[in-house]
Amino acid sequence: MSRRFVMVPGIGGSGPEHWQSHWETFYPNTLRIEPNSRDKPDLADWFAALDRAVAAARYPPVLVCHSLGCLLFAHWRAASSRAIAAAFLVAVPDPSGPAFPAQAKAFGALPATGFGERPVLAVASENDPYDPTASGIAWAARQGAWPRRLGPRGHLNEASNLGAWPEGQELLADFLDEIGE
C-alpha cells in the first residue's frame, strides 16, 4: 500500500511492540501524530497534532486510530473540513466506563454530528476492559462507522500481545479494497 496513513495512538502513544508501531515500518509514508501532552492528554493539543498530520499528507490520508485516538477522531471530524480517505478505529473506549482515565475526561464529551461522508470501520474486541458493555463501538456505529466485533482480544494493544497484528492488517486491507482505496 502506498497510501499515506496517519497513526493516531491513545494515551502514552503506542510503544515499540504495539501493532501501530509495527505498521509504521510496514507501510511507507506513514505519519504519527505527536501531541505535546501524550501522557496527560489535552484535547486541544491532540486536536492540533492530528490536524497538522492530516495537513502534511500529500493526499487525503487513512487515519488509523487506537483507543483515545478514536475519540480524538470524533472531535476532529466534527470540527475539521480537511479531507481524509477513510478512518480505521480500533478499540473505541466507553468514556462512561469504569476504566476510562480521568485525565482524558474532555475527550468523553462526544459530538453527536456523525463521522461524515468518508467510510469508517470500527473494530472491537469482545472483552475490552475500556469498553466492557460494547457502548463504545455501539456509539461509533451510531455515528456511521461499520462495526466489526472480534473475539476476545483484550484492548487490542501492546498488552494483548498482537505483535504486528496480521488479523488487523487483513481487516484494514479488506476495508480499503471494499471502499476502493
CSV table of C-alpha atoms in Angstrom, one decimal:
chain,number,residue,atom,x,y,z
A,1,MET,CA,0.0,0.0,0.0
A,2,SER,CA,1.5,3.3,-1.0
A,3,ARG,CA,-1.3,5.4,0.5
A,4,ARG,CA,-0.3,7.7,3.4
A,5,PHE,CA,-1.5,6.6,6.8
A,6,VAL,CA,-1.8,8.7,9.9
A,7,MET,CA,-1.4,6.8,13.1
A,8,VAL,CA,-3.5,8.2,16.0
A,9,PRO,CA,-2.4,6.4,19.2
A,10,GLY,CA,-4.1,6.5,22.6
A,11,ILE,CA,-2.7,7.8,25.8
A,12,GLY,CA,1.1,7.4,26.0
A,13,GLY,CA,1.4,6.7,22.3
A,14,SER,CA,1.9,3.2,21.0
A,15,GLY,CA,5.0,1.5,22.4
A,16,PRO,CA,7.5,-0.4,20.2
A,17,GLU,CA,5.6,-3.7,20.5
A,18,HIS,CA,2.2,-2.1,19.7
A,19,TRP,CA,0.7,-3.0,16.3
A,20,GLN,CA,0.6,0.6,15.3
A,21,SER,CA,4.4,0.8,15.7
A,22,HIS,CA,4.9,-2.3,13.7
A,23,TRP,CA,2.6,-1.0,11.0
A,24,GLU,CA,4.6,2.2,10.7
A,25,THR,CA,7.5,0.0,9.5
A,26,PHE,CA,5.4,-1.9,7.0
A,27,TYR,CA,3.6,1.0,5.4
A,28,PRO,CA,5.7,3.7,3.7
A,29,ASN,CA,4.6,7.3,4.0
A,30,THR,CA,3.1,6.8,7.5
A,31,LEU,CA,2.9,9.7,10.0
A,32,ARG,CA,2.2,9.5,13.7
A,33,ILE,CA,0.5,12.4,15.5
A,34,GLU,CA,2.9,14.0,18.0
A,35,PRO,CA,0.9,15.8,20.7
A,36,ASN,CA,2.9,17.5,23.5
A,37,SER,CA,0.6,16.0,26.1
A,38,ARG,CA,0.9,12.4,25.1
A,39,ASP,CA,0.7,11.1,28.7
A,40,LYS,CA,-1.7,13.7,30.1
A,41,PRO,CA,-4.0,14.3,27.2
A,42,ASP,CA,-5.1,17.8,26.4
A,43,LEU,CA,-7.9,17.7,23.8
A,44,ALA,CA,-6.8,21.0,22.1
A,45,ASP,CA,-3.2,19.8,21.9
A,46,TRP,CA,-4.1,16.4,20.4
A,47,PHE,CA,-6.6,18.0,18.0
A,48,ALA,CA,-3.9,20.3,16.7
A,49,ALA,CA,-1.5,17.4,16.4
A,50,LEU,CA,-4.0,15.4,14.3
A,51,ASP,CA,-4.8,18.5,12.2
A,52,ARG,CA,-1.1,19.1,11.5
A,53,ALA,CA,-0.6,15.4,10.4
A,54,VAL,CA,-3.6,15.4,8.1
A,55,ALA,CA,-2.5,18.8,6.6
A,56,ALA,CA,1.0,17.3,6.0
A,57,ALA,CA,-0.3,14.4,4.0
A,58,ARG,CA,0.2,14.7,0.2
A,59,TYR,CA,-3.2,13.0,-0.4
A,60,PRO,CA,-6.2,12.6,1.9
A,61,PRO,CA,-4.9,10.0,4.4
A,62,VAL,CA,-6.4,7.0,6.0
A,63,LEU,CA,-6.5,7.6,9.8
A,64,VAL,CA,-5.6,4.5,11.9
A,65,CYS,CA,-6.8,5.3,15.4
A,66,HIS,CA,-6.5,3.3,18.6
A,67,SER,CA,-8.4,3.8,21.9
A,68,LEU,CA,-8.4,7.5,22.9
A,69,GLY,CA,-7.3,8.3,19.4
A,70,CYS,CA,-10.7,7.1,18.2
A,71,LEU,CA,-12.4,9.7,20.4
A,72,LEU,CA,-10.0,12.3,19.2
A,73,PHE,CA,-11.0,11.4,15.6
A,74,ALA,CA,-14.7,12.1,16.5
A,75,HIS,CA,-13.9,15.6,17.9
A,76,TRP,CA,-11.6,16.4,15.0
A,77,ARG,CA,-14.1,15.1,12.3
A,78,ALA,CA,-16.9,17.2,13.9
A,79,ALA,CA,-14.8,20.4,13.6
A,80,SER,CA,-12.4,20.0,10.7
A,81,SER,CA,-13.1,20.3,7.0
A,82,ARG,CA,-9.8,18.6,6.0
A,83,ALA,CA,-10.2,15.7,3.6
A,84,ILE,CA,-9.4,12.1,4.6
A,85,ALA,CA,-9.8,8.9,2.6
A,86,ALA,CA,-11.2,6.8,5.5
A,87,ALA,CA,-10.8,6.0,9.2
A,88,PHE,CA,-10.0,2.7,10.8
A,89,LEU,CA,-10.9,2.9,14.5
A,90,VAL,CA,-9.7,0.2,16.9
A,91,ALA,CA,-10.8,-0.3,20.5
A,92,VAL,CA,-13.2,2.7,20.8
A,93,PRO,CA,-13.4,3.2,24.6
A,94,ASP,CA,-16.5,4.0,26.5
A,95,PRO,CA,-16.0,7.3,28.3
A,96,SER,CA,-18.5,6.4,30.9
A,97,GLY,CA,-16.9,3.0,31.6
A,98,PRO,CA,-15.2,2.3,34.9
A,99,ALA,CA,-11.7,2.0,33.3
A,100,PHE,CA,-11.8,5.3,31.3
A,101,PRO,CA,-8.9,7.5,32.5
A,102,ALA,CA,-10.0,10.6,34.5
A,103,GLN,CA,-7.2,12.7,32.8
A,104,ALA,CA,-9.0,12.2,29.5
A,105,LYS,CA,-12.4,13.4,30.6
A,106,ALA,CA,-12.5,16.2,28.0
A,107,PHE,CA,-12.4,13.6,25.2
A,108,GLY,CA,-15.5,11.9,26.6
A,109,ALA,CA,-17.9,14.8,25.8
A,110,LEU,CA,-18.5,13.3,22.4
A,111,PRO,CA,-20.0,15.2,19.5
A,112,ALA,CA,-23.2,13.7,18.0
A,113,THR,CA,-22.6,15.0,14.5
A,114,GLY,CA,-21.6,11.7,12.9
A,115,PHE,CA,-18.5,10.9,11.0
A,116,GLY,CA,-19.4,12.5,7.7
A,117,GLU,CA,-19.2,11.0,4.2
A,118,ARG,CA,-15.9,9.2,4.4
A,119,PRO,CA,-16.0,5.5,5.3
A,120,VAL,CA,-15.2,4.4,8.8
A,121,LEU,CA,-14.6,0.9,10.1
A,122,ALA,CA,-14.7,0.4,13.9
A,123,VAL,CA,-13.1,-2.8,15.3
A,124,ALA,CA,-13.7,-4.0,18.8
A,125,SER,CA,-12.8,-7.0,21.0
A,126,GLU,CA,-15.4,-8.9,23.0
A,127,ASN,CA,-13.5,-8.4,26.2
A,128,ASP,CA,-12.1,-4.9,26.0
A,129,PRO,CA,-11.8,-3.5,29.6
A,130,TYR,CA,-12.2,0.0,28.2
A,131,ASP,CA,-15.5,-0.9,26.5
A,132,PRO,CA,-16.9,-3.7,28.8
A,133,THR,CA,-20.5,-3.3,27.7
A,134,ALA,CA,-19.8,-2.6,24.0
A,135,SER,CA,-21.1,1.0,24.4
A,136,GLY,CA,-18.0,2.5,22.6
A,137,ILE,CA,-18.4,0.5,19.4
A,138,ALA,CA,-22.2,1.0,19.5
A,139,TRP,CA,-21.7,4.7,19.7
A,140,ALA,CA,-19.3,4.6,16.8
A,141,ALA,CA,-21.9,2.6,14.7
A,142,ARG,CA,-24.5,5.3,15.5
A,143,GLN,CA,-22.1,7.9,14.1
A,144,GLY,CA,-21.9,6.0,10.9
A,145,ALA,CA,-19.0,3.5,11.4
A,146,TRP,CA,-19.2,0.0,10.1
A,147,PRO,CA,-18.8,-2.1,13.3
A,148,ARG,CA,-16.7,-5.2,13.4
A,149,ARG,CA,-16.6,-7.3,16.6
A,150,LEU,CA,-13.7,-9.7,17.1
A,151,GLY,CA,-13.4,-12.5,19.6
A,152,PRO,CA,-11.7,-11.9,23.0
A,153,ARG,CA,-8.5,-10.0,22.3
A,154,GLY,CA,-8.4,-7.5,25.2
A,155,HIS,CA,-7.8,-3.8,24.4
A,156,LEU,CA,-6.1,-4.7,21.1
A,157,ASN,CA,-2.9,-3.0,22.4
A,158,GLU,CA,0.6,-4.0,23.4
A,159,ALA,CA,-0.7,-5.9,26.4
A,160,SER,CA,-2.8,-8.1,24.0
A,161,ASN,CA,0.5,-9.5,22.6
A,162,LEU,CA,-0.7,-9.0,19.0
A,163,GLY,CA,2.7,-8.1,17.6
A,164,ALA,CA,2.2,-6.8,14.1
A,165,TRP,CA,-1.4,-7.9,14.3
A,166,PRO,CA,-1.8,-9.7,10.9
A,167,GLU,CA,-5.6,-10.0,11.5
A,168,GLY,CA,-5.8,-6.2,11.8
A,169,GLN,CA,-3.7,-5.8,8.7
A,170,GLU,CA,-6.1,-8.0,6.8
A,171,LEU,CA,-9.1,-6.2,8.2
A,172,LEU,CA,-7.6,-2.9,7.0
A,173,ALA,CA,-6.7,-4.2,3.6
A,174,ASP,CA,-10.2,-5.7,3.1
A,175,PHE,CA,-11.8,-2.4,4.2
A,176,LEU,CA,-9.7,-0.4,1.8
A,177,ASP,CA,-10.4,-2.8,-1.0
A,178,GLU,CA,-14.1,-2.6,-0.3
A,179,ILE,CA,-14.2,1.2,-0.4
A,180,GLY,CA,-11.9,1.3,-3.5
A,181,GLU,CA,-8.8,2.9,-1.7
